[in-house]
């Protein structure tokens, strides 16, 4: 199993959700790109960190 932590920064607020844009690591392409998170969870967070586990 391979674990990767991906950092995101606030990009845009919508009516009920917030869009976060991935901050890629130096020289690497984005893994997820942008993600949408519901406002009730995101609150006022300007940054998020998501952990992805790749199961082989």
GROMACS .gro file of N, CA, C and O in nm:
model
  224
    1UNK      N    1   0.085  -0.118   0.000
    1UNK     CA    2   0.000   0.000   0.000
    1UNK      C    3   0.090   0.124   0.000
    1UNK      O    4   0.187   0.131   0.074
    2UNK      N    5   0.055   0.221  -0.084
    2UNK     CA    6   0.131   0.345  -0.096
    2UNK      C    7   0.043   0.462  -0.051
    2UNK      O    8  -0.069   0.476  -0.097
    3UNK      N    9   0.095   0.545   0.041
    3UNK     CA   10   0.018   0.658   0.094
    3UNK      C   11   0.079   0.788   0.046
    3UNK      O   12   0.201   0.807   0.052
    4UNK      N   13  -0.006   0.879  -0.003
    4UNK     CA   14   0.038   1.010  -0.052
    4UNK      C   15  -0.049   1.118   0.010
    4UNK      O   16  -0.172   1.106   0.012
    5UNK      N   17   0.014   1.224   0.060
    5UNK     CA   18  -0.059   1.339   0.112
    5UNK      C   19  -0.058   1.447   0.006
    5UNK      O   20   0.047   1.482  -0.046
    6UNK      N   21  -0.177   1.499  -0.025
    6UNK     CA   22  -0.192   1.599  -0.129
    6UNK      C   23  -0.246   1.726  -0.066
    6UNK      O   24  -0.347   1.723   0.005
    7UNK      N   25  -0.182   1.839  -0.094
    7UNK     CA   26  -0.223   1.968  -0.037
    7UNK      C   27  -0.306   2.045  -0.139
    7UNK      O   28  -0.278   2.042  -0.258
    8UNK      N   29  -0.408   2.115  -0.087
    8UNK     CA   30  -0.498   2.194  -0.170
    8UNK      C   31  -0.513   2.333  -0.112
    8UNK      O   32  -0.505   2.351   0.010
    9UNK      N   33  -0.536   2.432  -0.201
    9UNK     CA   34  -0.564   2.568  -0.156
    9UNK      C   35  -0.699   2.613  -0.212
    9UNK      O   36  -0.741   2.570  -0.319
   10UNK      N   37  -0.764   2.702  -0.140
   10UNK     CA   38  -0.895   2.754  -0.179
   10UNK      C   39  -0.886   2.819  -0.317
   10UNK      O   40  -0.796   2.898  -0.345
   11UNK      N   41  -0.982   2.781  -0.403
   11UNK     CA   42  -0.986   2.837  -0.538
   11UNK      C   43  -1.112   2.920  -0.559
   11UNK      O   44  -1.106   3.032  -0.609
   12UNK      N   45  -1.228   2.866  -0.518
   12UNK     CA   46  -1.354   2.934  -0.546
   12UNK      C   47  -1.463   2.883  -0.452
   12UNK      O   48  -1.467   2.764  -0.420
   13UNK      N   49  -1.553   2.972  -0.410
   13UNK     CA   50  -1.668   2.933  -0.329
   13UNK      C   51  -1.792   2.932  -0.416
   13UNK      O   52  -1.815   3.023  -0.494
   14UNK      N   53  -1.871   2.827  -0.403
   14UNK     CA   54  -1.999   2.816  -0.472
   14UNK      C   55  -2.110   2.825  -0.367
   14UNK      O   56  -2.083   2.848  -0.250
   15UNK      N   57  -2.233   2.803  -0.408
   15UNK     CA   58  -2.346   2.815  -0.316
   15UNK      C   59  -2.334   2.722  -0.196
   15UNK      O   60  -2.345   2.765  -0.082
   16UNK      N   61  -2.313   2.594  -0.220
   16UNK     CA   62  -2.308   2.496  -0.112
   16UNK      C   63  -2.174   2.424  -0.098
   16UNK      O   64  -2.159   2.338  -0.013
   17UNK      N   65  -2.079   2.458  -0.183
   17UNK     CA   66  -1.950   2.389  -0.179
   17UNK      C   67  -1.835   2.486  -0.204
   17UNK      O   68  -1.855   2.601  -0.241
   18UNK      N   69  -1.715   2.435  -0.180
   18UNK     CA   70  -1.593   2.513  -0.201
   18UNK      C   71  -1.502   2.431  -0.290
   18UNK      O   72  -1.487   2.310  -0.271
   19UNK      N   73  -1.442   2.495  -0.390
   19UNK     CA   74  -1.349   2.425  -0.479
   19UNK      C   75  -1.206   2.456  -0.434
   19UNK      O   76  -1.170   2.571  -0.412
   20UNK      N   77  -1.129   2.348  -0.420
   20UNK     CA   78  -0.988   2.359  -0.383
   20UNK      C   79  -0.903   2.310  -0.498
   20UNK      O   80  -0.935   2.211  -0.562
   21UNK      N   81  -0.792   2.381  -0.524
   21UNK     CA   82  -0.700   2.346  -0.631
   21UNK      C   83  -0.576   2.282  -0.570
   21UNK      O   84  -0.521   2.332  -0.472
   22UNK      N   85  -0.533   2.171  -0.629
   22UNK     CA   86  -0.415   2.100  -0.580
   22UNK      C   87  -0.289   2.184  -0.594
   22UNK      O   88  -0.270   2.254  -0.694
   23UNK      N   89  -0.202   2.176  -0.494
   23UNK     CA   90  -0.070   2.237  -0.500
   23UNK      C   91   0.026   2.124  -0.532
   23UNK      O   92   0.062   2.045  -0.444
   24UNK      N   93   0.065   2.109  -0.660
   24UNK     CA   94   0.151   1.996  -0.696
   24UNK      C   95   0.292   2.009  -0.638
   24UNK      O   96   0.341   2.120  -0.616
   25UNK      N   97   0.354   1.894  -0.615
   25UNK     CA   98   0.492   1.895  -0.568
   25UNK      C   99   0.581   1.938  -0.684
   25UNK      O  100   0.545   1.921  -0.801
   26UNK      N  101   0.696   1.993  -0.652
   26UNK     CA  102   0.789   2.047  -0.753
   26UNK      C  103   0.816   1.947  -0.866
   26UNK      O  104   0.856   1.834  -0.842
   27UNK      N  105   0.790   1.992  -0.989
   27UNK     CA  106   0.820   1.912  -1.107
   27UNK      C  107   0.724   1.797  -1.134
   27UNK      O  108   0.746   1.720  -1.227
   28UNK      N  109   0.620   1.784  -1.055
   28UNK     CA  110   0.524   1.674  -1.073
   28UNK      C  111   0.390   1.729  -1.122
   28UNK      O  112   0.350   1.838  -1.083
   29UNK      N  113   0.318   1.653  -1.204
   29UNK     CA  114   0.184   1.695  -1.246
   29UNK      C  115   0.085   1.671  -1.130
   29UNK      O  116   0.112   1.592  -1.040
   30UNK      N  117  -0.031   1.738  -1.133
   30UNK     CA  118  -0.131   1.716  -1.029
   30UNK      C  119  -0.181   1.571  -1.030
   30UNK      O  120  -0.188   1.507  -1.134
   31UNK      N  121  -0.217   1.521  -0.913
   31UNK     CA  122  -0.271   1.386  -0.899
   31UNK      C  123  -0.423   1.390  -0.909
   31UNK      O  124  -0.483   1.312  -0.983
   32UNK      N  125  -0.486   1.482  -0.838
   32UNK     CA  126  -0.633   1.493  -0.840
   32UNK      C  127  -0.683   1.620  -0.909
   32UNK      O  128  -0.797   1.624  -0.952
   33UNK      N  129  -0.603   1.722  -0.916
   33UNK     CA  130  -0.647   1.848  -0.977
   33UNK      C  131  -0.726   1.930  -0.878
   33UNK      O  132  -0.674   1.972  -0.776
   34UNK      N  133  -0.854   1.950  -0.905
   34UNK     CA  134  -0.942   2.024  -0.815
   34UNK      C  135  -1.041   1.930  -0.749
   34UNK      O  136  -1.081   1.829  -0.808
   35UNK      N  137  -1.081   1.966  -0.627
   35UNK     CA  138  -1.183   1.889  -0.556
   35UNK      C  139  -1.288   1.984  -0.500
   35UNK      O  140  -1.260   2.101  -0.475
   36UNK      N  141  -1.409   1.935  -0.485
   36UNK     CA  142  -1.517   2.010  -0.424
   36UNK      C  143  -1.545   1.952  -0.287
   36UNK      O  144  -1.555   1.831  -0.271
   37UNK      N  145  -1.559   2.042  -0.188
   37UNK     CA  146  -1.588   2.002  -0.051
   37UNK      C  147  -1.710   2.083  -0.005
   37UNK      O  148  -1.719   2.203  -0.033
   38UNK      N  149  -1.802   2.018   0.062
   38UNK     CA  150  -1.922   2.086   0.109
   38UNK      C  151  -1.884   2.195   0.211
   38UNK      O  152  -1.794   2.176   0.294
   39UNK      N  153  -1.955   2.309   0.205
   39UNK     CA  154  -1.924   2.423   0.293
   39UNK      C  155  -1.938   2.388   0.440
   39UNK      O  156  -1.862   2.437   0.523
   40UNK      N  157  -2.034   2.302   0.474
   40UNK     CA  158  -2.054   2.270   0.616
   40UNK      C  159  -1.928   2.204   0.674
   40UNK      O  160  -1.901   2.216   0.792
   41UNK      N  161  -1.848   2.136   0.590
   41UNK     CA  162  -1.725   2.072   0.637
   41UNK      C  163  -1.605   2.166   0.622
   41UNK      O  164  -1.523   2.178   0.712
   42UNK      N  165  -1.595   2.231   0.509
   42UNK     CA  166  -1.478   2.315   0.479
   42UNK      C  167  -1.468   2.437   0.572
   42UNK      O  168  -1.359   2.478   0.608
   43UNK      N  169  -1.583   2.492   0.609
   43UNK     CA  170  -1.582   2.610   0.695
   43UNK      C  171  -1.504   2.723   0.630
   43UNK      O  172  -1.522   2.753   0.512
   44UNK      N  173  -1.411   2.783   0.705
   44UNK     CA  174  -1.329   2.894   0.654
   44UNK      C  175  -1.188   2.851   0.618
   44UNK      O  176  -1.100   2.936   0.606
   45UNK      N  177  -1.166   2.722   0.600
   45UNK     CA  178  -1.032   2.671   0.573
   45UNK      C  179  -0.981   2.717   0.436
   45UNK      O  180  -1.048   2.698   0.335
   46UNK      N  181  -0.864   2.776   0.435
   46UNK     CA  182  -0.802   2.819   0.309
   46UNK      C  183  -0.720   2.705   0.248
   46UNK      O  184  -0.692   2.706   0.129
   47UNK      N  185  -0.681   2.608   0.330
   47UNK     CA  186  -0.601   2.495   0.283
   47UNK      C  187  -0.658   2.364   0.336
   47UNK      O  188  -0.714   2.360   0.446
   48UNK      N  189  -0.645   2.257   0.257
   48UNK     CA  190  -0.683   2.122   0.297
   48UNK      C  191  -0.568   2.029   0.265
   48UNK      O  192  -0.489   2.055   0.174
   49UNK      N  193  -0.563   1.918   0.336
   49UNK     CA  194  -0.469   1.812   0.304
   49UNK      C  195  -0.547   1.681   0.297
   49UNK      O  196  -0.622   1.648   0.389
   50UNK      N  197  -0.531   1.609   0.187
   50UNK     CA  198  -0.602   1.484   0.165
   50UNK      C  199  -0.499   1.372   0.155
   50UNK      O  200  -0.397   1.386   0.089
   51UNK      N  201  -0.527   1.260   0.223
   51UNK     CA  202  -0.439   1.144   0.216
   51UNK      C  203  -0.503   1.040   0.126
   51UNK      O  204  -0.620   1.004   0.145
   52UNK      N  205  -0.427   0.992   0.027
   52UNK     CA  206  -0.475   0.892  -0.067
   52UNK      C  207  -0.392   0.766  -0.048
   52UNK      O  208  -0.268   0.771  -0.047
   53UNK      N  209  -0.460   0.653  -0.032
   53UNK     CA  210  -0.391   0.523  -0.021
   53UNK      C  211  -0.414   0.445  -0.148
   53UNK      O  212  -0.527   0.421  -0.189
   54UNK      N  213  -0.304   0.405  -0.210
   54UNK     CA  214  -0.312   0.324  -0.332
   54UNK      C  215  -0.293   0.178  -0.289
   54UNK      O  216  -0.189   0.141  -0.235
   55UNK      N  217  -0.396   0.098  -0.310
   55UNK     CA  218  -0.394  -0.041  -0.269
   55UNK      C  219  -0.370  -0.129  -0.391
   55UNK      O  220  -0.445  -0.126  -0.487
   56UNK      N  221  -0.262  -0.206  -0.389
   56UNK     CA  222  -0.227  -0.292  -0.502
   56UNK      C  223  -0.282  -0.431  -0.484
   56UNK      O  224  -0.292  -0.484  -0.379
   0.00000   0.00000   0.00000
